[in-house]
Amino acid sequence: MARVAVQEATFDVSKEIAGLYAGRGDIGGIGCFVGIVREYAEGRRLEAMTLEHYPAMTHTAIARIAAEAEQRWNLLGCTVIHRVGRLRPGEPIVLVLAAAAHRVAALEATAFLIDWLKTKAPFWKKETYADGGEAWVEARASDEASALRWVKQSQAEPTAG
Amino acid sequence: MARVAVQEATFDVSKEIAGLYAGRGDIGGIGCFVGIVREYAEGRRLEAMTLEHYPAMTHTAIARIAAEAEQRWNLLGCTVIHRVGRLRPGEPIVLVLAAAAHRVAALEATAFLIDWLKTKAPFWKKETYADGGEAWVEARASDEASALRWVKQSQAEPTAG
Amino acid sequence: MVEKPVHILYFAWLRERVGVAEETVVLPDEVRCVGDLISWLQRRGDGYARAFADTAPVRCAVNQTFADFSAAVAPGDEVAFFPPVTGG
Amino acid sequence: MVEKPVHILYFAWLRERVGVAEETVVLPDEVRCVGDLISWLQRRGDGYARAFADTAPVRCAVNQTFADFSAAVAPGDEVAFFPPVTGG
C-alpha cells in the first residue's frame, strides 16, 4: 500500500527513502524522482507556480496509479508526495519513490509513476510571471505520449508472453 | 562536472539532492537511484557485504562514466557516491543522481549511470553469509545486457538521425 | 418530473470563467448525460458560455472518476469540469 | 637486455589466490603484452598458477584503463588483474 500525500509543505527525501527500507532486507534498490519548479517557462521568468487540485479525487487518483505500479513491478514500497499551493522557482514540487528487489523494476516504476501523475492526476498549474502576467499551463502532447508507452507495453504483454 | 565520491561512510540523499539544485532555476527534475544491500542472496542469509575497489582507478572510471552521461543527456548536475568496505544488509551502498531540465533525461541518465557503474567501475563484492561461508559475487549476464542497451542506442543514433 | 440535484465543480480556467468553484443545481429531467449538462450550462450565463464555448479542451469526472461526455448524470452525482491535467 | 620493472595489482579472488595485493616485478624482455605477463606469472608459483589457471574470468587494466590481453606492457606500467566487476 503506497504512501500518498498531497500537501503544501515541502518533503524530506532522505526521510521518505529511509521510511521505505528501514528495518527490512528485501529491498535492493529505490528509484526516485524529484520534480522542481523551473525559473523560465518558454523564455518568460516565473514569479511563482500555483498548483490547484481536486481534493476529493486527488488522493484516490494517485493511490490508483500507485497500486497499478506496485502490482506491475512487484514493488516493495511506493511513495508519492505532490505539493499544492503557491511555489517559487527552485522549489521541489513532486516526489516519487519506488522500491523493489532489483534496480530495473525500481527505475521503470519511477518513470511510470511520474508519467502517469502528469496525465492522470487532477492537478492544474498556473504560472505567474515576473512581468505580472499569468497563464494556465497547457497539457503537452509529449506527456501524453510518455504515458502511452506504458499502455502499449501493457497491451503487448499477453501477445509477447 | 560530476560530484564523485568513494567512501566508507553513508550518504545523505536530501543533502546531495539539495546540493544539485540549490540556488538555480534551470533544473526541472532529478532522477535518483539508491542501491541497498539485500539480506538474502540466492536463499542464503547475509551477515555482510564487503566492497573492494581499485583506488587509483575508481574515481577516474566513475568520472568518465558520469562525463559520458552529462554529455549524452545534457545533464545540469550529476552525483555518484559509492561506498566501500564492510556493509550490513539494509545499508545503502550506492547513490546516483542526475539533474536535467526535463524528467525523461534525468531518469534515463540515472538508469544509464547505474547500469554502467555495475559493468565499468572497478568494484568487487564479497558476500559473508550468516552460516560462516563467504563468496565473491559473480558478474551477471543481465547486468552486461542492461549496459549494452545504451551502447546499441548510441550506435543506432547516426543511422536513425 | 424528477428533481435532479447535482453538485458541480469547476477547476483552473473553467472555474475562472464560470466565476464559482462549485455549485449545486437542480437539473431538468432531460439532462441525462454530461454532454446534456454542458449544453444546459452553456445557456446558464455569459461566464458559462465562455467556459464551454469550445469543449475540445474540457475534461470531466463523475463522482471523482474521469468520464466521457456520454457518462450518465444521476441525482446526487458530483460532476467536475476541468482542462487536461498538468501536474507532476 | 632491457630491465622491465612493472607494478602489478591483484583484486578480489585473484588477490586471495596469489597471496599478495601488489608487487613490483622485473620482467624479461620477451614479456611484451599482458598475455605474455600472464604466461610468465603462471610459472611464478602455486598461488599464481591457481589464480591464472583459467583466464576466461580474468580482466585487466593497464595504467588504470581497462585493456585486452594483447595490450603492450612497458617499463613503469601498472598492470591490474581482477575478475569482472560487480559494483553498483
Coordinates of C-alpha atoms in Angstrom, one line a residue:
Chain A
M1 CA 0.0 0.0 0.0
A2 CA 1.6 3.2 -1.2
R3 CA 2.2 6.2 0.9
V4 CA 0.3 9.1 -0.8
A5 CA 0.4 12.7 0.4
V6 CA -0.9 15.9 -1.1
Q7 CA 0.4 18.9 0.9
E8 CA 1.5 22.5 0.8
A9 CA 4.7 21.7 2.8
T10 CA 7.9 20.5 1.3
F11 CA 9.2 17.0 1.8
D12 CA 12.4 15.4 3.1
V13 CA 13.7 12.9 0.5
S14 CA 16.1 11.2 2.9
K15 CA 13.4 10.6 5.5
E16 CA 11.0 9.3 2.9
I17 CA 13.6 6.9 1.5
A18 CA 14.6 5.7 4.9
G19 CA 10.9 5.1 5.7
L20 CA 10.7 2.7 2.8
Y21 CA 13.7 0.4 3.6
A22 CA 14.3 0.9 7.3
G23 CA 14.2 -2.5 9.2
R24 CA 13.8 -4.7 6.1
G25 CA 16.3 -6.6 3.9
D26 CA 14.3 -7.4 0.8
I27 CA 14.7 -4.1 -1.0
G28 CA 17.7 -3.9 -3.4
G29 CA 17.0 -0.6 -4.9
I30 CA 14.9 2.6 -4.7
G31 CA 14.2 4.7 -7.7
C32 CA 13.4 8.3 -7.1
F33 CA 12.2 11.3 -9.0
V34 CA 12.1 14.9 -7.6
G35 CA 10.3 17.5 -9.8
I36 CA 11.4 21.1 -9.4
V37 CA 9.8 24.4 -10.5
R38 CA 12.0 25.9 -13.2
E39 CA 12.6 29.6 -13.3
Y40 CA 11.9 30.1 -17.0
A41 CA 8.9 28.9 -19.0
E42 CA 9.4 29.4 -22.7
G43 CA 11.6 32.4 -22.1
R44 CA 9.4 34.1 -19.5
R45 CA 10.7 34.4 -16.0
L46 CA 8.4 32.9 -13.4
E47 CA 7.5 34.6 -10.2
A48 CA 5.5 31.6 -8.9
M49 CA 3.8 28.4 -9.9
T50 CA 0.4 27.8 -8.3
L51 CA -1.0 24.3 -8.1
E52 CA -4.7 23.7 -7.9
H53 CA -6.2 20.2 -7.4
Y54 CA -9.4 18.4 -6.9
P55 CA -9.2 17.4 -3.2
A56 CA -12.0 14.8 -3.2
M57 CA -10.4 13.0 -6.1
T58 CA -6.6 13.6 -5.9
H59 CA -5.7 11.1 -3.2
T60 CA -7.8 8.3 -4.8
A61 CA -6.4 9.0 -8.3
I62 CA -2.8 8.9 -7.1
A63 CA -3.5 5.8 -5.0
R64 CA -4.9 4.1 -8.0
I65 CA -1.8 4.9 -10.1
A66 CA 0.5 3.7 -7.3
A67 CA -1.4 0.5 -6.9
E68 CA -1.1 -0.2 -10.6
A69 CA 2.7 0.4 -10.4
E70 CA 3.0 -1.8 -7.2
Q71 CA 1.3 -4.6 -9.0
R72 CA 3.0 -4.3 -12.3
W73 CA 6.6 -4.2 -10.9
N74 CA 6.1 -6.1 -7.7
L75 CA 7.1 -3.1 -5.7
L76 CA 8.2 -3.5 -2.1
G77 CA 7.3 0.1 -1.4
C78 CA 6.0 3.2 -3.1
T79 CA 5.7 6.9 -2.1
V80 CA 4.1 9.8 -3.9
I81 CA 4.1 13.3 -2.5
H82 CA 2.6 16.1 -4.5
R83 CA 2.7 19.7 -3.4
V84 CA -0.1 22.1 -3.9
G85 CA -0.5 25.9 -3.5
R86 CA 2.0 28.6 -4.4
L87 CA 5.6 27.5 -5.2
R88 CA 8.6 29.6 -6.2
P89 CA 11.2 28.6 -8.8
G90 CA 13.7 26.2 -7.5
E91 CA 11.2 24.6 -5.1
P92 CA 10.5 20.9 -5.2
I93 CA 7.0 20.1 -6.4
V94 CA 6.7 16.3 -6.5
L95 CA 8.4 13.3 -5.1
V96 CA 8.1 9.7 -6.5
L97 CA 9.8 6.7 -4.8
A98 CA 9.6 3.1 -6.0
A99 CA 11.3 0.3 -4.0
A100 CA 12.0 -3.1 -5.5
A101 CA 14.3 -6.1 -5.2
H102 CA 16.1 -5.0 -8.3
R103 CA 17.0 -1.7 -9.9
V104 CA 15.3 -2.2 -13.3
A105 CA 11.8 -2.6 -11.6
A106 CA 12.5 0.4 -9.3
L107 CA 13.5 2.7 -12.1
E108 CA 10.9 1.7 -14.6
A109 CA 8.2 2.1 -11.9
T110 CA 9.5 5.5 -11.1
A111 CA 9.3 6.6 -14.7
F112 CA 5.8 5.1 -15.0
L113 CA 4.6 6.9 -11.8
I114 CA 5.7 10.3 -12.9
D115 CA 4.4 9.8 -16.4
W116 CA 1.0 8.8 -15.1
L117 CA 0.9 11.5 -12.5
K118 CA 1.3 14.0 -15.3
T119 CA -1.6 12.7 -17.2
K120 CA -4.0 11.0 -14.7
A121 CA -3.9 13.0 -11.5
P122 CA -6.2 16.0 -11.1
F123 CA -3.6 18.9 -10.7
W124 CA -3.5 22.1 -12.7
K125 CA -0.6 24.5 -12.8
K126 CA -0.8 28.3 -13.2
E127 CA 2.3 30.3 -14.0
T128 CA 2.6 33.8 -12.6
Y129 CA 5.3 35.7 -14.5
A130 CA 7.8 38.2 -13.2
D131 CA 6.3 40.7 -15.7
G132 CA 2.9 40.4 -14.0
G133 CA 1.1 38.2 -16.5
E134 CA -0.2 34.7 -15.7
A135 CA -1.4 31.7 -17.6
W136 CA -2.6 28.2 -17.0
V137 CA -0.1 25.6 -18.2
E138 CA -1.3 23.6 -21.2
A139 CA -1.1 19.9 -21.3
R140 CA 1.8 18.8 -23.5
A141 CA 1.4 16.1 -26.2
S142 CA 4.8 14.8 -25.2
D143 CA 3.4 13.9 -21.7
E144 CA 0.5 12.1 -23.3
A145 CA 3.0 10.2 -25.5
S146 CA 5.2 9.3 -22.5
A147 CA 2.2 7.9 -20.6
L148 CA 1.1 5.9 -23.6
R149 CA 4.3 3.9 -23.8
W150 CA 3.2 2.1 -20.7
V151 CA -0.3 1.4 -22.1
K152 CA 1.3 -0.1 -25.3
Q153 CA 3.7 -2.2 -23.2
S154 CA 0.8 -3.5 -21.2
Q155 CA -1.3 -4.4 -24.2
A156 CA 1.7 -6.1 -25.9
E157 CA 2.4 -8.3 -22.9
P158 CA -0.2 -11.1 -23.5
T159 CA 0.9 -11.4 -27.1
A160 CA 4.6 -11.5 -26.2
G161 CA 4.1 -13.9 -23.3
Chain B
M1 CA 31.5 18.2 -13.8
A2 CA 30.0 15.5 -11.7
R3 CA 30.5 15.0 -8.0
V4 CA 32.1 11.6 -7.5
A5 CA 32.9 10.1 -4.1
V6 CA 34.1 6.7 -3.0
Q7 CA 33.8 6.4 0.8
E8 CA 33.1 4.1 3.7
A9 CA 30.6 6.5 5.3
T10 CA 27.0 6.5 4.3
F11 CA 25.4 9.4 2.4
D12 CA 22.5 11.9 3.0
V13 CA 20.3 11.8 -0.1
S14 CA 18.4 15.0 0.8
K15 CA 21.7 16.9 1.2
E16 CA 23.0 15.6 -2.0
I17 CA 19.9 16.5 -4.0
A18 CA 19.7 19.9 -2.4
G19 CA 23.4 20.4 -3.4
L20 CA 22.4 19.9 -7.0
Y21 CA 19.5 22.4 -7.4
A22 CA 20.1 24.9 -4.6
G23 CA 20.3 28.4 -5.9
R24 CA 19.5 27.6 -9.5
G25 CA 16.3 27.6 -11.6
D26 CA 17.2 25.6 -14.7
I27 CA 16.7 22.1 -13.2
G28 CA 13.2 20.6 -13.8
G29 CA 13.8 17.2 -12.4
I30 CA 16.3 15.0 -10.6
G31 CA 16.4 11.2 -11.1
C32 CA 17.9 9.2 -8.3
F33 CA 18.8 5.6 -7.5
V34 CA 19.8 4.2 -4.1
G35 CA 21.1 0.7 -4.1
I36 CA 20.7 -1.2 -0.8
V37 CA 22.4 -4.4 0.4
R38 CA 19.8 -7.2 0.5
E39 CA 19.5 -9.7 3.3
Y40 CA 19.3 -12.8 1.2
A41 CA 21.5 -13.9 -1.7
E42 CA 20.0 -16.9 -3.5
G43 CA 18.4 -18.1 -0.3
R44 CA 21.5 -17.6 1.9
R45 CA 21.2 -15.1 4.7
L46 CA 23.9 -12.4 4.5
E47 CA 26.0 -11.3 7.5
A48 CA 27.8 -8.7 5.5
M49 CA 28.8 -7.5 2.0
T50 CA 32.4 -6.3 1.7
L51 CA 33.3 -4.0 -1.2
E52 CA 36.8 -3.9 -2.5
H53 CA 37.9 -1.4 -5.2
Y54 CA 40.9 -0.2 -7.1
P55 CA 41.6 3.2 -5.5
A56 CA 43.9 4.5 -8.2
M57 CA 41.3 3.8 -10.9
T58 CA 37.9 4.0 -9.3
H59 CA 37.4 7.8 -9.2
T60 CA 38.6 8.2 -12.7
A61 CA 36.5 5.4 -14.0
I62 CA 33.3 6.8 -12.4
A63 CA 34.1 10.3 -13.5
R64 CA 34.4 9.0 -17.1
I65 CA 31.0 7.3 -16.9
A66 CA 29.5 10.4 -15.4
A67 CA 31.0 12.7 -18.1
E68 CA 29.5 10.4 -20.7
A69 CA 26.1 10.7 -19.1
E70 CA 26.4 14.5 -18.7
Q71 CA 27.2 14.9 -22.3
R72 CA 24.6 12.5 -23.7
W73 CA 21.7 13.8 -21.7
N74 CA 22.7 17.5 -21.3
L75 CA 22.7 17.0 -17.6
L76 CA 22.7 20.0 -15.3
G77 CA 24.1 18.1 -12.4
C78 CA 25.3 14.6 -11.6
T79 CA 26.4 12.9 -8.4
V80 CA 27.7 9.4 -7.8
I81 CA 28.6 8.1 -4.4
H82 CA 29.8 4.5 -4.0
R83 CA 30.5 3.0 -0.6
V84 CA 33.3 0.6 0.1
G85 CA 34.3 -1.6 3.0
R86 CA 32.0 -3.8 5.1
L87 CA 28.3 -3.2 4.8
R88 CA 25.4 -4.9 6.6
P89 CA 22.1 -5.9 5.0
G90 CA 19.7 -3.0 4.8
E91 CA 22.5 -0.5 4.4
P92 CA 22.7 1.9 1.3
I93 CA 25.6 1.0 -1.0
V94 CA 25.4 3.4 -3.9
L95 CA 23.7 6.7 -4.8
V96 CA 23.2 8.0 -8.3
L97 CA 21.7 11.4 -9.1
A98 CA 21.1 13.0 -12.5
A99 CA 19.6 16.5 -12.8
A100 CA 18.2 17.8 -16.1
A101 CA 15.7 20.3 -17.4
H102 CA 13.2 17.6 -18.0
R103 CA 12.3 14.3 -16.4
V104 CA 13.0 11.9 -19.3
A105 CA 16.6 12.9 -19.5
A106 CA 17.0 12.8 -15.7
L107 CA 15.6 9.3 -15.4
E108 CA 17.3 7.8 -18.5
A109 CA 20.7 9.2 -17.3
T110 CA 20.1 7.7 -13.9
A111 CA 19.4 4.2 -15.4
F112 CA 22.5 4.6 -17.6
L113 CA 24.7 5.6 -14.7
I114 CA 23.8 2.6 -12.5
D115 CA 24.0 0.2 -15.4
W116 CA 27.5 1.4 -16.3
L117 CA 28.6 1.5 -12.7
K118 CA 27.8 -2.2 -12.5
T119 CA 29.8 -3.1 -15.5
K120 CA 32.6 -0.4 -15.9
A121 CA 33.7 0.6 -12.4
P122 CA 36.3 -1.4 -10.5
F123 CA 34.4 -2.7 -7.5
W124 CA 34.1 -6.3 -6.3
K125 CA 31.6 -7.6 -3.8
K126 CA 32.2 -10.4 -1.4
E127 CA 29.3 -11.9 0.5
T128 CA 29.8 -13.2 4.0
Y129 CA 26.9 -15.5 5.0
A130 CA 25.3 -15.9 8.4
D131 CA 26.3 -19.6 8.2
G132 CA 30.0 -18.6 8.1
G133 CA 30.8 -19.1 4.4
E134 CA 31.8 -16.5 2.0
A135 CA 31.9 -16.0 -1.7
W136 CA 32.8 -13.4 -4.3
V137 CA 29.8 -12.2 -6.2
E138 CA 29.9 -13.2 -9.8
A139 CA 29.1 -10.8 -12.6
R140 CA 25.6 -11.3 -14.0
A141 CA 24.9 -11.6 -17.7
S142 CA 21.8 -9.5 -17.1
D143 CA 23.9 -6.6 -15.9
E144 CA 26.0 -6.8 -19.1
A145 CA 22.8 -6.9 -21.1
S146 CA 21.5 -3.8 -19.3
A147 CA 24.7 -1.9 -20.0
L148 CA 24.6 -2.9 -23.7
R149 CA 21.2 -1.3 -24.3
W150 CA 23.0 2.1 -24.1
V151 CA 25.7 1.0 -26.5
K152 CA 23.2 -0.1 -29.0
Q153 CA 21.2 3.1 -28.7
S154 CA 24.4 5.1 -29.2
Q155 CA 25.4 3.1 -32.3
A156 CA 21.9 3.3 -33.7
E157 CA 21.7 7.1 -33.4
P158 CA 23.8 8.1 -36.5
T159 CA 21.7 5.7 -38.7
A160 CA 18.4 6.9 -37.2
G161 CA 19.3 10.6 -37.4
Chain C
M1 CA -40.8 15.3 -13.4
V2 CA -38.0 14.1 -11.2
E3 CA -35.9 16.7 -9.4
K4 CA -32.2 16.1 -10.2
P5 CA -29.9 17.9 -7.8
V6 CA -26.3 17.6 -9.0
H7 CA -23.2 19.0 -7.4
I8 CA -20.8 20.7 -10.0
L9 CA -17.2 21.6 -9.5
Y10 CA -15.0 23.8 -11.9
F11 CA -11.2 23.8 -11.9
A12 CA -8.5 26.0 -13.4
W13 CA -9.6 28.3 -16.2
L14 CA -13.1 26.8 -16.2
R15 CA -13.5 27.9 -12.6
E16 CA -12.2 31.4 -13.5
R17 CA -14.6 31.8 -16.5
V18 CA -17.7 30.4 -14.7
G19 CA -16.9 32.5 -11.7
V20 CA -17.6 29.9 -9.0
A21 CA -15.7 26.9 -7.7
E22 CA -18.7 24.8 -7.1
E23 CA -22.5 24.9 -7.0
T24 CA -25.4 22.6 -6.6
V25 CA -28.0 22.8 -9.4
V26 CA -31.3 21.1 -9.9
L27 CA -31.4 19.8 -13.5
P28 CA -34.4 19.2 -15.7
D29 CA -35.2 15.6 -16.4
E30 CA -34.0 15.7 -20.0
V31 CA -30.4 16.3 -18.8
R32 CA -29.3 12.6 -18.9
C33 CA -25.5 12.7 -19.5
V34 CA -22.5 15.0 -19.1
G35 CA -23.0 16.3 -22.7
D36 CA -26.6 17.3 -21.9
L37 CA -25.3 19.0 -18.8
I38 CA -22.8 21.0 -20.8
S39 CA -25.5 22.2 -23.2
W40 CA -27.6 23.2 -20.3
L41 CA -24.7 25.1 -18.7
Q42 CA -23.9 26.9 -21.9
R43 CA -27.3 28.6 -21.7
R44 CA -26.8 29.5 -18.0
G45 CA -24.9 32.8 -18.4
D46 CA -22.1 34.6 -20.1
G47 CA -19.4 33.0 -17.9
Y48 CA -20.6 29.5 -18.6
A49 CA -21.0 30.3 -22.3
R50 CA -17.3 31.4 -22.3
A51 CA -16.1 28.4 -20.3
F52 CA -17.9 25.9 -22.5
A53 CA -17.6 27.8 -25.9
D54 CA -15.1 25.2 -27.0
T55 CA -15.5 21.8 -25.4
A56 CA -12.4 20.2 -27.0
P57 CA -10.1 21.1 -24.1
V58 CA -12.8 20.3 -21.5
R59 CA -12.4 17.1 -19.4
C60 CA -14.8 15.8 -16.7
A61 CA -15.1 13.4 -13.9
V62 CA -18.3 11.9 -12.5
N63 CA -18.1 11.0 -8.8
Q64 CA -14.4 11.5 -8.8
T65 CA -13.7 9.2 -11.8
F66 CA -12.7 10.5 -15.2
A67 CA -15.6 10.1 -17.6
D68 CA -16.7 10.8 -21.2
F69 CA -19.3 13.3 -22.1
S70 CA -21.6 10.3 -22.7
A71 CA -21.5 9.4 -19.0
A72 CA -24.8 9.3 -17.2
V73 CA -25.7 12.0 -14.7
A74 CA -28.0 10.9 -11.9
P75 CA -29.4 12.7 -8.9
G76 CA -26.8 13.2 -6.2
D77 CA -23.9 12.9 -8.5
E78 CA -20.8 15.1 -8.3
V79 CA -19.7 16.3 -11.7
A80 CA -16.4 18.1 -12.2
F81 CA -15.2 20.1 -15.2
F82 CA -11.5 21.0 -15.9
P83 CA -8.9 21.3 -18.6
P84 CA -6.4 18.4 -19.2
V85 CA -4.4 17.9 -16.1
T86 CA -0.9 19.3 -15.8
G87 CA 0.5 18.1 -12.5
G88 CA 3.7 16.2 -11.8
Chain D
M1 CA 68.6 -6.9 -22.3
V2 CA 66.3 -4.1 -21.0
E3 CA 65.1 -4.3 -17.4
K4 CA 61.4 -4.0 -17.3
P5 CA 60.1 -3.1 -13.8
V6 CA 56.3 -3.4 -13.7
H7 CA 53.9 -2.8 -10.8
I8 CA 51.2 -5.5 -10.6
L9 CA 48.0 -5.3 -8.6
Y10 CA 45.5 -8.2 -7.8
F11 CA 41.9 -7.8 -6.7
A12 CA 39.2 -10.0 -5.3
W13 CA 39.8 -13.7 -5.6
L14 CA 42.9 -13.2 -7.8
R15 CA 44.4 -11.3 -4.8
E16 CA 43.4 -14.1 -2.5
R17 CA 44.9 -16.9 -4.7
V18 CA 48.1 -15.0 -5.5
G19 CA 48.5 -14.1 -1.8
V20 CA 49.6 -10.5 -2.3
A21 CA 47.7 -7.4 -3.2
E22 CA 50.5 -5.8 -5.2
E23 CA 54.1 -6.3 -6.1
T24 CA 56.8 -4.8 -8.4
V25 CA 58.5 -7.3 -10.7
V26 CA 61.3 -7.1 -13.2
L27 CA 60.2 -8.8 -16.3
P28 CA 62.4 -10.4 -19.0
D29 CA 62.4 -8.6 -22.3
E30 CA 60.3 -11.2 -24.1
V31 CA 57.2 -10.2 -22.0
R32 CA 55.7 -7.7 -24.3
C33 CA 52.0 -7.8 -23.6
V34 CA 49.5 -8.7 -20.9
G35 CA 49.1 -12.2 -22.3
D36 CA 52.9 -12.7 -22.0
L37 CA 52.8 -11.4 -18.5
I38 CA 50.1 -13.9 -17.5
S39 CA 52.1 -16.8 -19.0
W40 CA 55.1 -15.6 -17.0
L41 CA 53.0 -15.3 -13.8
Q42 CA 51.6 -18.8 -14.3
R43 CA 55.1 -20.2 -13.7
R44 CA 55.8 -17.9 -10.8
G45 CA 54.3 -20.2 -8.1
D46 CA 51.4 -22.3 -6.9
G47 CA 49.2 -19.3 -6.0
Y48 CA 49.8 -17.7 -9.3
A49 CA 49.1 -20.9 -11.1
R50 CA 45.8 -21.3 -9.3
A51 CA 44.9 -17.6 -9.9
F52 CA 45.5 -17.8 -13.6
A53 CA 44.6 -21.5 -14.2
D54 CA 41.5 -20.3 -16.2
T55 CA 41.9 -16.9 -17.8
A56 CA 38.4 -16.6 -19.1
P57 CA 37.2 -14.8 -16.0
V58 CA 40.3 -12.7 -15.7
R59 CA 40.1 -9.0 -16.6
C60 CA 42.9 -6.5 -16.6
A61 CA 43.7 -2.8 -16.7
V62 CA 47.0 -1.2 -17.8
N63 CA 47.7 2.2 -16.2
Q64 CA 44.2 2.3 -14.7
T65 CA 42.5 1.7 -18.1
F66 CA 40.7 -1.5 -19.0
A67 CA 42.7 -3.4 -21.5
D68 CA 42.9 -6.6 -23.6
F69 CA 45.5 -9.3 -23.0
S70 CA 47.0 -8.0 -26.2
A71 CA 47.8 -4.6 -24.6
A72 CA 51.5 -3.8 -24.5
V73 CA 53.4 -3.8 -21.2
A74 CA 56.2 -1.3 -20.9
P75 CA 58.7 -0.5 -18.1
G76 CA 57.0 1.5 -15.4
D77 CA 53.5 0.4 -16.2
E78 CA 50.9 -0.5 -13.6
V79 CA 49.0 -3.7 -14.5
A80 CA 46.0 -4.8 -12.5
F81 CA 44.3 -8.2 -12.7
F82 CA 40.7 -8.8 -11.4
P83 CA 37.5 -10.7 -12.1
P84 CA 34.6 -9.0 -13.9
V85 CA 33.4 -6.0 -11.8
T86 CA 30.4 -6.4 -9.6
G87 CA 29.8 -2.9 -8.0
G88 CA 26.8 -0.7 -8.1

